[in-house]
Structure formats: structure tokens, C-alpha cells
mmCIF file of C-alpha atoms and ligand atoms in Angstrom:
data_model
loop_
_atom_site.group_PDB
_atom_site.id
_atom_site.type_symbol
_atom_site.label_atom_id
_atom_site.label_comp_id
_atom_site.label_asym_id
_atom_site.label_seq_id
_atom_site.Cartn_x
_atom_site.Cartn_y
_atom_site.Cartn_z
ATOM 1 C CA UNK A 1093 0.000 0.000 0.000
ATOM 2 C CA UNK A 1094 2.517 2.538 1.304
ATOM 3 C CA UNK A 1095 4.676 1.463 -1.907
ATOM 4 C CA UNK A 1096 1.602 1.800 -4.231
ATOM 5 C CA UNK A 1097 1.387 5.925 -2.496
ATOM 6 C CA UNK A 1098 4.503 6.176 -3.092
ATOM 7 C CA UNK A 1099 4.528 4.919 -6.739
ATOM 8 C CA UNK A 1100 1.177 7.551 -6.984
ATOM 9 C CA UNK A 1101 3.765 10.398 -5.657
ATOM 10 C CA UNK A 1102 6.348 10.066 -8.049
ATOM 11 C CA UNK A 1103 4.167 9.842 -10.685
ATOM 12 C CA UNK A 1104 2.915 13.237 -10.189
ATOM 13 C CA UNK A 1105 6.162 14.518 -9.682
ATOM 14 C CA UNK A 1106 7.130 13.561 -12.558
ATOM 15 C CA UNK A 1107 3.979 14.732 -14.175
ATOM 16 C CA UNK A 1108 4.533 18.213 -12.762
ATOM 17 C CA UNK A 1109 7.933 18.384 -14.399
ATOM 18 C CA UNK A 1110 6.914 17.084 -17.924
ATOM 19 C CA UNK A 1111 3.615 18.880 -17.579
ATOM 20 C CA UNK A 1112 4.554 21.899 -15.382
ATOM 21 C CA UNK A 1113 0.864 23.264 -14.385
ATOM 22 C CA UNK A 1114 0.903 26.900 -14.782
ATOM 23 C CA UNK A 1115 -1.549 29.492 -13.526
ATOM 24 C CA UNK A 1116 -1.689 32.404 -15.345
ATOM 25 C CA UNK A 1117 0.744 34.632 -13.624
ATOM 26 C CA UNK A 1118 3.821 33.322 -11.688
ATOM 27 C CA UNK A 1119 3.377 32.758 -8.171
ATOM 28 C CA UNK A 1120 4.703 35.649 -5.913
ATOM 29 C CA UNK A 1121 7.865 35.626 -4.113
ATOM 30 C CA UNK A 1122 6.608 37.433 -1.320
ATOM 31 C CA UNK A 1123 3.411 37.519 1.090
ATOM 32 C CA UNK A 1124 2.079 40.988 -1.314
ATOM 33 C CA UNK A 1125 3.800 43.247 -3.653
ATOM 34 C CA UNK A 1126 1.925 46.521 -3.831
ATOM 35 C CA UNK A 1127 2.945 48.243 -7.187
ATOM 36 C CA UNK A 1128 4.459 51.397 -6.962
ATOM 37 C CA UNK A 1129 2.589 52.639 -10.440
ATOM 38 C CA UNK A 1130 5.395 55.542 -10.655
ATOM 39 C CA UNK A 1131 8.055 53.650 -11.589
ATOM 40 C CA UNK A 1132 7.655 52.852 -15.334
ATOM 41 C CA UNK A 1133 8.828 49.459 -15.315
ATOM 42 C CA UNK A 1134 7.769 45.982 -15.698
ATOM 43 C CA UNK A 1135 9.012 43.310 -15.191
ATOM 44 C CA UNK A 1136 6.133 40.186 -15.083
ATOM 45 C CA UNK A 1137 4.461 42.817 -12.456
ATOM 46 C CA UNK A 1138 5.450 46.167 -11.504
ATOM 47 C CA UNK A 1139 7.700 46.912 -8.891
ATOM 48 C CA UNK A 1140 7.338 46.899 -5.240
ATOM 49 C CA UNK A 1141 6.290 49.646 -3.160
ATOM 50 C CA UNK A 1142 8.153 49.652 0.047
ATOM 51 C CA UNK A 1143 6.861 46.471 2.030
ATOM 52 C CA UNK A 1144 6.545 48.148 5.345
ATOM 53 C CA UNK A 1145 4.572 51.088 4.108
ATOM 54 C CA UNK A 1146 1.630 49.287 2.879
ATOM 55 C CA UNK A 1147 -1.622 49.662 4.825
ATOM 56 C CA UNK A 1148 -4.719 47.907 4.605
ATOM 57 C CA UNK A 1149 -6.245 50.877 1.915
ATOM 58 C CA UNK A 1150 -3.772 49.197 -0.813
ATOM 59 C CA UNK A 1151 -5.891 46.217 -0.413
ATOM 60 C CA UNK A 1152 -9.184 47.440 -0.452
ATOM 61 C CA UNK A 1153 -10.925 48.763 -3.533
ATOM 62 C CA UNK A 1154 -14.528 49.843 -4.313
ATOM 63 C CA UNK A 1155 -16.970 48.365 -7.362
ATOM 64 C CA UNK A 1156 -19.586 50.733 -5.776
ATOM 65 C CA UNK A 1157 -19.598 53.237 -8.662
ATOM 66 C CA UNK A 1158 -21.217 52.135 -11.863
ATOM 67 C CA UNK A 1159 -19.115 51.793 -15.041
ATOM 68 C CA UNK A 1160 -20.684 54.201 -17.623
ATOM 69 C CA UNK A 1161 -23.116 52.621 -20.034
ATOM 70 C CA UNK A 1162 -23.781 56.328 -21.781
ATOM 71 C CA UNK A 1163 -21.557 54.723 -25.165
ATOM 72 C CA UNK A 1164 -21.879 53.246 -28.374
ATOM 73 C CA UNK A 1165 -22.592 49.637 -26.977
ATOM 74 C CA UNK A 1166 -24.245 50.893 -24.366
ATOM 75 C CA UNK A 1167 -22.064 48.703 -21.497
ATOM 76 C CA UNK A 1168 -18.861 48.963 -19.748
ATOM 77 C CA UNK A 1169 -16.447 47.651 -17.420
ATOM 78 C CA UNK A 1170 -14.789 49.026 -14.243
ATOM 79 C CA UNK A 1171 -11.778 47.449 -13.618
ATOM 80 C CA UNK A 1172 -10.293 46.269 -10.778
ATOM 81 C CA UNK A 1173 -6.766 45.793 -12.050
ATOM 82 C CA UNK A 1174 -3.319 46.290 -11.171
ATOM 83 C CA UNK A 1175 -3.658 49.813 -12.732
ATOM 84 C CA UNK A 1176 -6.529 51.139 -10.851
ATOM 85 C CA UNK A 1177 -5.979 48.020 -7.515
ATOM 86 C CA UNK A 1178 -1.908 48.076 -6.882
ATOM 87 C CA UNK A 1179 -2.838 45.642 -4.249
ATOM 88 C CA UNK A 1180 -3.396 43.001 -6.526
ATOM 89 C CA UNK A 1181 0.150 43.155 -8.041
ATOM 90 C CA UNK A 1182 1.431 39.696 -8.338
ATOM 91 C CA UNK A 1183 -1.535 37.999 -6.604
ATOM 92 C CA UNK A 1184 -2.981 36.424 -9.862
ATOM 93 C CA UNK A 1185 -6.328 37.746 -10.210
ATOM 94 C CA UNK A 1186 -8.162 40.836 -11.583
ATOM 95 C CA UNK A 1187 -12.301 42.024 -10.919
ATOM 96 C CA UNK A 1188 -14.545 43.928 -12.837
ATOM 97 C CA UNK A 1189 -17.557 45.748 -12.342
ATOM 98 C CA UNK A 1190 -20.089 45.244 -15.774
ATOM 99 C CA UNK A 1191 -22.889 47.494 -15.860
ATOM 100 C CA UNK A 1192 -25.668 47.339 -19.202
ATOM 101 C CA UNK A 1193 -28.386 49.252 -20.241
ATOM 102 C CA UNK A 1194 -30.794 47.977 -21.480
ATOM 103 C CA UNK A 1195 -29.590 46.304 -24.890
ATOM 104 C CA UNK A 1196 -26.485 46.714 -23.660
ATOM 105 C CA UNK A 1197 -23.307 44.771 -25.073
ATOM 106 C CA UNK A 1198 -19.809 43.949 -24.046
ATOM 107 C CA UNK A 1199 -18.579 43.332 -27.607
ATOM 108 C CA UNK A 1200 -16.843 39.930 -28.700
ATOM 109 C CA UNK A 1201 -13.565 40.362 -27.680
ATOM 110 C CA UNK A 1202 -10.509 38.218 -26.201
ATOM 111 C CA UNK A 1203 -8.257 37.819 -22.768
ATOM 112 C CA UNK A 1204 -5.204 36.600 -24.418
ATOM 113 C CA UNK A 1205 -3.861 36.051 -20.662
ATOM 114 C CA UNK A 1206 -6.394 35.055 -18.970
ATOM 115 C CA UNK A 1207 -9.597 33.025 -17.928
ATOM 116 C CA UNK A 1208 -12.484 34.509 -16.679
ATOM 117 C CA UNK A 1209 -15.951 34.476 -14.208
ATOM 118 C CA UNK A 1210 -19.233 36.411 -14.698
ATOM 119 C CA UNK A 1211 -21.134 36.853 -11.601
ATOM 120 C CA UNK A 1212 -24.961 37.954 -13.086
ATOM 121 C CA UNK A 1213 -25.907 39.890 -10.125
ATOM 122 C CA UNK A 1214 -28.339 41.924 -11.543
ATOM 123 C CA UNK A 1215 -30.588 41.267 -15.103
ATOM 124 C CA UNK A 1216 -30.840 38.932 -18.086
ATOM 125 C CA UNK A 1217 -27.269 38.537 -20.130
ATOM 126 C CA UNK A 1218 -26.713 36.154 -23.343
ATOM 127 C CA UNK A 1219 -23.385 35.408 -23.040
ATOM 128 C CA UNK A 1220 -20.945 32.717 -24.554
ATOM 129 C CA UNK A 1221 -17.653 32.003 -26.407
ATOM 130 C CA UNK A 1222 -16.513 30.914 -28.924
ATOM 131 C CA UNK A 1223 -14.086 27.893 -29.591
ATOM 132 C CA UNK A 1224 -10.869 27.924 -31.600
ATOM 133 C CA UNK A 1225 -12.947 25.533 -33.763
ATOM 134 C CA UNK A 1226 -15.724 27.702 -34.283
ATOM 135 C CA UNK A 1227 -18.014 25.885 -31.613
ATOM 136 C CA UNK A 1228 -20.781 28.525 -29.857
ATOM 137 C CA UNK A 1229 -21.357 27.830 -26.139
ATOM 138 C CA UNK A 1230 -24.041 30.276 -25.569
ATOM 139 C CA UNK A 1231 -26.958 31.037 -23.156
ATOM 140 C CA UNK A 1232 -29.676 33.254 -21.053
ATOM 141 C CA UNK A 1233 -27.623 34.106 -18.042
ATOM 142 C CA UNK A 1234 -30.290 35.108 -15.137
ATOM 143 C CA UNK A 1235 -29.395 36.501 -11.631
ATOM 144 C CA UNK A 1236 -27.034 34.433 -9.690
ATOM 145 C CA UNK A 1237 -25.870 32.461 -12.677
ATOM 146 C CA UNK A 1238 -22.007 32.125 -13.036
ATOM 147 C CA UNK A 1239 -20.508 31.584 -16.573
ATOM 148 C CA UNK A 1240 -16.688 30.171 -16.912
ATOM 149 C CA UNK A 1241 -14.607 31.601 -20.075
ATOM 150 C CA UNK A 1242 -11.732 29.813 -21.312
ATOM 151 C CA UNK A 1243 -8.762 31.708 -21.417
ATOM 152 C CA UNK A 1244 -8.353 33.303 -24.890
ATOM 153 C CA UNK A 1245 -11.405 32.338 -26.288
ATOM 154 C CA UNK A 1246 -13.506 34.888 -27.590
ATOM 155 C CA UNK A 1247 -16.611 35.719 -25.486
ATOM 156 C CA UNK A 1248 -19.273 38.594 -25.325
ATOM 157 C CA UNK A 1249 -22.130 39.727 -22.968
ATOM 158 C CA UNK A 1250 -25.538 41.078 -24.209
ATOM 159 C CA UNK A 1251 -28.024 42.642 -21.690
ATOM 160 C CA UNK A 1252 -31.711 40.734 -23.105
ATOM 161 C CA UNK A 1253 -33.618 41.959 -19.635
ATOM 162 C CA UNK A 1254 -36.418 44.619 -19.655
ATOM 163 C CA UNK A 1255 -34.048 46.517 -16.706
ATOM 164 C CA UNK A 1256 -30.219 47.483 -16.762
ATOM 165 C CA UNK A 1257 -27.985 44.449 -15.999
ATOM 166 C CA UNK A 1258 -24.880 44.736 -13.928
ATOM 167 C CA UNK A 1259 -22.149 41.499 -13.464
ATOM 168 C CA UNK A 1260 -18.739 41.179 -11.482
ATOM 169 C CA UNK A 1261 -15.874 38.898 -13.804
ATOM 170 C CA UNK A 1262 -12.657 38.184 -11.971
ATOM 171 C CA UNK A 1263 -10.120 36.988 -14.322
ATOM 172 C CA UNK A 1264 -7.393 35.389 -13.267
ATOM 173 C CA UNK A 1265 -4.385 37.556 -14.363
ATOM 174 C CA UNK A 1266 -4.120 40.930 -12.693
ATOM 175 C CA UNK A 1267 -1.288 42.139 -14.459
ATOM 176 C CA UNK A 1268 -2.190 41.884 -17.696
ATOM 177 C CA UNK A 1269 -5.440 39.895 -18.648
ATOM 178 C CA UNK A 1270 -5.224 41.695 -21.506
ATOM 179 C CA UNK A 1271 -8.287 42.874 -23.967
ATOM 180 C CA UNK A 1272 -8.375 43.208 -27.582
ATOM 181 C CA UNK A 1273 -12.366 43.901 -29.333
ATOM 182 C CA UNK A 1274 -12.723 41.886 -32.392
ATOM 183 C CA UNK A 1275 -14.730 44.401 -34.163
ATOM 184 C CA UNK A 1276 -11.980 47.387 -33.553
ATOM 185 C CA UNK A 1277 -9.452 45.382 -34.148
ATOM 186 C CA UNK A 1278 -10.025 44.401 -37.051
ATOM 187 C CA UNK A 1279 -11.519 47.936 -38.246
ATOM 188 C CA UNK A 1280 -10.060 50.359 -36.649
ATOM 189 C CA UNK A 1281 -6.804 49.439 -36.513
ATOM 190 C CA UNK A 1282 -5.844 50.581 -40.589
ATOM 191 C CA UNK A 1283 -5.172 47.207 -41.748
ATOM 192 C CA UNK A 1284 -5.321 47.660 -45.429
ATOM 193 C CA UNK A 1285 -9.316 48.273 -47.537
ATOM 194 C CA UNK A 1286 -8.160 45.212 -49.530
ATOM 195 C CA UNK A 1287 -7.362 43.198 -46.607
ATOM 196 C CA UNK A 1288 -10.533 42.990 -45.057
ATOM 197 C CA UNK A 1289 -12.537 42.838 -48.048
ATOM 198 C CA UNK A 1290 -11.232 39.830 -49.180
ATOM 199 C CA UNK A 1291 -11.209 37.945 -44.946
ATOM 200 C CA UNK A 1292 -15.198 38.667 -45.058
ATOM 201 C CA UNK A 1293 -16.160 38.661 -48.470
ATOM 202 C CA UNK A 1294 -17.243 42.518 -48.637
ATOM 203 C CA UNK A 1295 -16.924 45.224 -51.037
ATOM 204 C CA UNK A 1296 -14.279 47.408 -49.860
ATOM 205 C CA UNK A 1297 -16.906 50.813 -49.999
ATOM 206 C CA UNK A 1298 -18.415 48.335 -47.243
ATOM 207 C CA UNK A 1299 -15.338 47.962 -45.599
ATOM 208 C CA UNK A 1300 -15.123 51.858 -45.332
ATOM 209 C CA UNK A 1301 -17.526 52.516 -44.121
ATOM 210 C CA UNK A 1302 -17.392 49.543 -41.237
ATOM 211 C CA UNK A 1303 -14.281 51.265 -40.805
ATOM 212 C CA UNK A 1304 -16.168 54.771 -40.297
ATOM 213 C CA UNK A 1305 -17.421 53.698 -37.195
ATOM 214 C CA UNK A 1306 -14.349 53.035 -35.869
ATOM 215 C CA UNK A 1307 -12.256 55.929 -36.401
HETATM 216 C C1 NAG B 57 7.256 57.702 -15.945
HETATM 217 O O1 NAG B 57 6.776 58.070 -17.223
HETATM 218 C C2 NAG B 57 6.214 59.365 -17.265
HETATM 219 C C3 NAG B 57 5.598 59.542 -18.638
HETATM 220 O O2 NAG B 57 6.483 59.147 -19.651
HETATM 221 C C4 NAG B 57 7.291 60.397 -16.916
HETATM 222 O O3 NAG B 57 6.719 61.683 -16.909
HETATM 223 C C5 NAG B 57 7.853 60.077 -15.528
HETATM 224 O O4 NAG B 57 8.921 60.956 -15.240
HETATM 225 C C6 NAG B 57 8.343 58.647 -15.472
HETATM 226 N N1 NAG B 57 8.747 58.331 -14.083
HETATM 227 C C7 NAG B 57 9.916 57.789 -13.786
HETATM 228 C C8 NAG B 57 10.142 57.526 -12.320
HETATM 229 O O5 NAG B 57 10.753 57.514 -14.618
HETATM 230 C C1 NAG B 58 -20.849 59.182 -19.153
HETATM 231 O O1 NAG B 58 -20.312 59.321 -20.442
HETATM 232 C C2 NAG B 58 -20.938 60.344 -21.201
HETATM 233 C C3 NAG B 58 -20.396 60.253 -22.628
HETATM 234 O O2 NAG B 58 -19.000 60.274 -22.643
HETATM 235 C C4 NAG B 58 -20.680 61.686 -20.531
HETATM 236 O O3 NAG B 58 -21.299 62.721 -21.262
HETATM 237 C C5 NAG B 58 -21.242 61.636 -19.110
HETATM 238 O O4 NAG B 58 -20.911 62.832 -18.432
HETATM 239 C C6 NAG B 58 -20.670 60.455 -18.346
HETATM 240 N N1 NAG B 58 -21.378 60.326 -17.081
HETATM 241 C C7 NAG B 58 -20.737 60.243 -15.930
HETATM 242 C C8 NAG B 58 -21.578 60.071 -14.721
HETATM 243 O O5 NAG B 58 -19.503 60.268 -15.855
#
């Protein structure tokens, strides 16, 4: 028995060096790393501020205010990252506050860095993402409902309620989770007229004017 726990044990040793498991930011060094924002520099996280001046404020950060919905998509995000949170500097994880209007959208977009949680709190959202092969997971998300996004993919939120919608996503990357819209990207970036009428089959007077609505 003890031999077969043993066996078990180096097994998954060994498995953790061929397969090393990795989160999505290293693992700290020390017990917190508040980031001193004025410094310019990164280096997988930003630098310290001085351990013994931290106080319980650099760990403490409100989602009370709404995230402005008065925009294009009507939706928005207030983020809890290392930016606006120094706190969370090399802990691993990031939050953000969602708010929708009604018919709001958070546009198909990507983390490249990390995974993510939506928290409905308040409302009606279809939400999903998309697979690297093109496979839609996709539902009604009511009040209380949790959705899990695979890091990368790309994903969206749409507020179908009668009443303004608001959600809290943690992601688990703090220091860079990293965003990039699909729709933007692709058109209001300048990649060439030519380009993107021949990627979606469109005339490129079409593509200029998808592009006016990005510039
Ligand atoms: C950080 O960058 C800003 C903007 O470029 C600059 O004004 C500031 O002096 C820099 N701070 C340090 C400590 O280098
Ligand atoms: C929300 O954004 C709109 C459009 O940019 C702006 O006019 C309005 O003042 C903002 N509201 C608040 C509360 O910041």
C-alpha cells in the first residue's frame, strides 16, 4: 500500500515536471507586492512599493460606482486591475464591475492572458464564447448564474432583460489579462481596404464605411 502511495507520488512529480501546471501569472515571491505605479517598469508585475509602508487601503478597492453605459454599446467595465488596484500586483487575479443598459453589449472580444468568471448579479445577459474551432457555447444568463470563459477564447455579454444588468468577472491575471475587441481590431486598426474585403467577403466601400465607425 505505502509502496503503491509512493509509486502515486512520483508519478505526479514527474507529471509536474513534464507537464509543469501553470496558472496564469507566476506565483509571488513574497506575502504581497503593492505596485508602486510611478516607476515605469515591468518586469512580469510592476515593482514593489516599500513592504513596510503598505496599509490595509492598498488592499481594499470599491466596485460601488457604476461603469458608464452612456456609449456606443451601451455597457462597460470598471476594472479592478493592477492599474486602478496596486494591491493586486502579483496575486494572480483581476475584478470587474459590468454594468448594461438595457440592450447593452460587451462586444466579442478576447483575454489573451487570462480566464475569466461572470457573476450575473443583476438582469438577463446572453453570453458565450466561442471555440478555436468555431463551436458557440451560448446562453440566457439570469441573476445568480455564473458563466466560466476559457482563457483566450472569444466571449461577449448582451443585456436581453427589460431593466439594466450589472455582473462582477474576476479573471485570473491581474497584471495583464489583456483585452483586444474583435470588431476594432479588425476595423479600426488601418489594416489595409483590400485586406478585409477579401477575410469577409465585402466590397471594400463596405469595408469603409465599417471602418467609419471606428475611427
Ligand atoms: C514615468 O513616465 C512618465 C511619462 O512618460 C514620466 O513623466 C515620468 O517621469 C516617469 N517616471 C519615472 C520615475 O521615470
Ligand atoms: C458618461 O459618459 C458620457 C459620454 O461620454 C458623458 O457625457 C457623461 O458625463 C458620463 N457620465 C458620468 C456620470 O460620468
Amino acid at each position: 500500500m505505502a509502496t503503491s502511495i509512493l509509486v502515486q507520488l512520483a508519478m505526479v512529480a514527474l507529471a509536474a515536471v513534464i507537464l509543469p501546471c501553470h496558472s496564469a501569472d507566476p506565483d509571488p515571491l513574497q506575502d504581497y507586492c503593492v505596485a508602486d505605479l510611478t516607476l515605469n517598469l515591468t518586469i512580469n508585475g510592476y515593482p514593489c512599493k516599500d513592504y513596510y509602508a503598505a496599509t490595509i487601503d492598498d488592499f481594499v478597492f470599491s466596485l460601488a460606482t457604476p461603469a458608464n453605459t452612456s456609449n456606443a454599446y451601451g455597457a462597460d467595465s470598471f476594472p479592478g486591475i493592477v492599474q486602478t488596484f496596486p494591491g493586486l500586483n502579483t496575486l494572480g487575479f483581476a475584478i470587474l464591475r459590468l454594468d448594461f443598459a438595457v440592450g447593452g453589449l460587451i462586444p466579442p472580444h478576447t483575454h489573451p492572458l487570462a480566464s475569466e468568471l461572470v457573476y450575473v448579479e443583476e438582469g438577463s445577459l446572453y453570453a458565450g464564447f466561442v471555440t478555436q474551432d468555431n463551436r458557440l457555447f451560448a446562453k440566457i444568463l439570469n441573476k445568480g448564474d455564473v458563466l466560466v470563459i476559457p482563457r483566450a477564447l472569444i466571449h461577449w455579454q448582451l443585456n436581453v432583460g427589460d431593466t439594466p444588468a450589472k455582473a462582477i468577472a474576476t479573471l485570473n491575471s491581474q497584471q495583464n489579462p489583456g483585452a483586444q475587441l474583435i470588431a476594432s481590431s479588425m476595423f479600426g486598426s488601418g489594416i489595409r481596404d483590400d485586406v478585409l474585403a477579401k477575410t469577409f467577403f465585402l466590397d471594400e466601400s463596405i469595408v469603409r464605411q465599417l471602418k467609419s465607425q471606428f475611427s
